[in-house]
Structures are given as structure tokens and as C-alpha cells.
Amino acid sequence: MRKDIHPDYHMIDVKMTDGTMIKMRSTWGKEGDTLSLDIDPTAHPAWNGGNARLLDQGGRVSKFKKKYEGLGF
């Protein structure tokens, strides 16, 4: 492996949406920096099985459904 082409890999603090802090290795920031998350596995419906509904008022989803309504989507 070539030297001096990879970013520094170090420990940072990650602040979850509920305020808990975890330590994680990352190339983001500098050693000891804190990364605050807007969305994390505890708050996102894709990870916790929540019942989020997609609200689309005549936008891309509606156009897709209208275009392919005969195919059974």
C-alpha cells in the first residue's frame, strides 16, 4: 500500500438524536471532535420499523404511479 494517500483514521464522539454519546473511529474531523447526527438508527423509520407515510402532492411518486399503474406497482 502506498504511503500518505489515505486519510487519518481516529476516534471521534458521535452524539445521537436522543443525546447519548458513543465513541467511533472515523476519518471525519480531528481526534476528539463531536459529530451531531440529525438522523440515526434510533430515530429513523427504516431502522426502527416506524410507520412513516410518504406525503407527495402530485410530485415524483404520483407521476411514477400514474405512469406505471397498469403494471401492478
mmCIF file of C-alpha atoms in Angstrom:
data_model
loop_
_atom_site.group_PDB
_atom_site.id
_atom_site.type_symbol
_atom_site.label_atom_id
_atom_site.label_comp_id
_atom_site.label_asym_id
_atom_site.label_seq_id
_atom_site.Cartn_x
_atom_site.Cartn_y
_atom_site.Cartn_z
ATOM 1 C CA MET A 1 0.000 0.000 0.000
ATOM 2 C CA ARG A 2 1.284 3.455 -0.868
ATOM 3 C CA LYS A 3 2.104 5.791 2.000
ATOM 4 C CA ASP A 4 0.492 9.203 2.633
ATOM 5 C CA ILE A 5 -2.553 8.723 0.366
ATOM 6 C CA HIS A 6 -5.090 7.635 2.986
ATOM 7 C CA PRO A 7 -6.875 9.995 5.408
ATOM 8 C CA ASP A 8 -6.160 9.848 9.141
ATOM 9 C CA TYR A 9 -8.347 7.275 10.925
ATOM 10 C CA HIS A 10 -9.008 8.344 14.526
ATOM 11 C CA MET A 11 -11.528 8.301 17.414
ATOM 12 C CA ILE A 12 -14.420 10.817 17.468
ATOM 13 C CA ASP A 13 -17.520 11.261 19.636
ATOM 14 C CA VAL A 14 -20.890 10.777 17.908
ATOM 15 C CA LYS A 15 -23.926 12.447 19.503
ATOM 16 C CA MET A 16 -27.141 10.576 18.719
ATOM 17 C CA THR A 17 -30.520 12.333 18.396
ATOM 18 C CA ASP A 18 -31.520 11.292 21.928
ATOM 19 C CA GLY A 19 -28.367 12.894 23.364
ATOM 20 C CA THR A 20 -26.352 9.739 24.009
ATOM 21 C CA MET A 21 -22.692 9.829 23.050
ATOM 22 C CA ILE A 22 -20.731 6.972 21.519
ATOM 23 C CA LYS A 23 -17.086 6.715 20.519
ATOM 24 C CA MET A 24 -16.363 5.675 16.961
ATOM 25 C CA ARG A 25 -13.408 5.504 14.596
ATOM 26 C CA SER A 26 -13.745 7.780 11.580
ATOM 27 C CA THR A 27 -11.919 9.871 9.013
ATOM 28 C CA TRP A 28 -14.293 12.794 9.744
ATOM 29 C CA GLY A 29 -12.886 15.804 11.606
ATOM 30 C CA LYS A 30 -9.988 15.566 14.020
ATOM 31 C CA GLU A 31 -9.236 13.364 17.019
ATOM 32 C CA GLY A 32 -11.813 14.082 19.758
ATOM 33 C CA ASP A 33 -14.269 16.120 17.595
ATOM 34 C CA THR A 34 -18.008 15.634 18.163
ATOM 35 C CA LEU A 35 -20.325 14.753 15.272
ATOM 36 C CA SER A 36 -24.015 15.525 15.972
ATOM 37 C CA LEU A 37 -26.454 13.395 13.983
ATOM 38 C CA ASP A 38 -29.820 14.625 12.671
ATOM 39 C CA ILE A 39 -30.986 11.101 11.829
ATOM 40 C CA ASP A 40 -29.699 7.916 13.432
ATOM 41 C CA PRO A 41 -30.810 4.284 13.804
ATOM 42 C CA THR A 42 -32.852 5.128 16.921
ATOM 43 C CA ALA A 43 -34.933 7.785 15.136
ATOM 44 C CA HIS A 44 -35.207 6.702 11.502
ATOM 45 C CA PRO A 45 -38.209 4.565 10.455
ATOM 46 C CA ALA A 46 -36.107 2.491 8.048
ATOM 47 C CA TRP A 47 -34.182 1.095 11.033
ATOM 48 C CA ASN A 48 -36.786 1.024 13.789
ATOM 49 C CA GLY A 49 -39.829 -0.160 11.800
ATOM 50 C CA GLY A 50 -41.847 3.031 12.210
ATOM 51 C CA ASN A 51 -44.943 3.750 10.183
ATOM 52 C CA ALA A 52 -43.791 6.843 8.300
ATOM 53 C CA ARG A 53 -46.012 7.857 5.399
ATOM 54 C CA LEU A 54 -44.719 9.427 2.224
ATOM 55 C CA LEU A 55 -46.529 12.693 1.569
ATOM 56 C CA ASP A 56 -46.364 13.661 -2.074
ATOM 57 C CA GLN A 57 -48.765 16.196 -3.532
ATOM 58 C CA GLY A 58 -48.607 15.490 -7.273
ATOM 59 C CA GLY A 59 -44.843 15.092 -7.251
ATOM 60 C CA ARG A 60 -42.429 12.420 -8.402
ATOM 61 C CA VAL A 61 -44.096 9.493 -6.629
ATOM 62 C CA SER A 62 -47.520 10.354 -8.025
ATOM 63 C CA LYS A 63 -46.117 10.707 -11.553
ATOM 64 C CA PHE A 64 -44.371 7.325 -11.268
ATOM 65 C CA LYS A 65 -47.532 5.586 -10.030
ATOM 66 C CA LYS A 66 -49.636 7.161 -12.785
ATOM 67 C CA LYS A 67 -47.111 6.251 -15.495
ATOM 68 C CA TYR A 68 -46.830 2.604 -14.429
ATOM 69 C CA GLU A 69 -50.282 1.977 -12.902
ATOM 70 C CA GLY A 70 -51.062 -0.865 -15.330
ATOM 71 C CA LEU A 71 -48.018 -2.923 -14.282
ATOM 72 C CA GLY A 72 -49.258 -3.625 -10.753
ATOM 73 C CA PHE A 73 -46.926 -1.441 -8.685
#
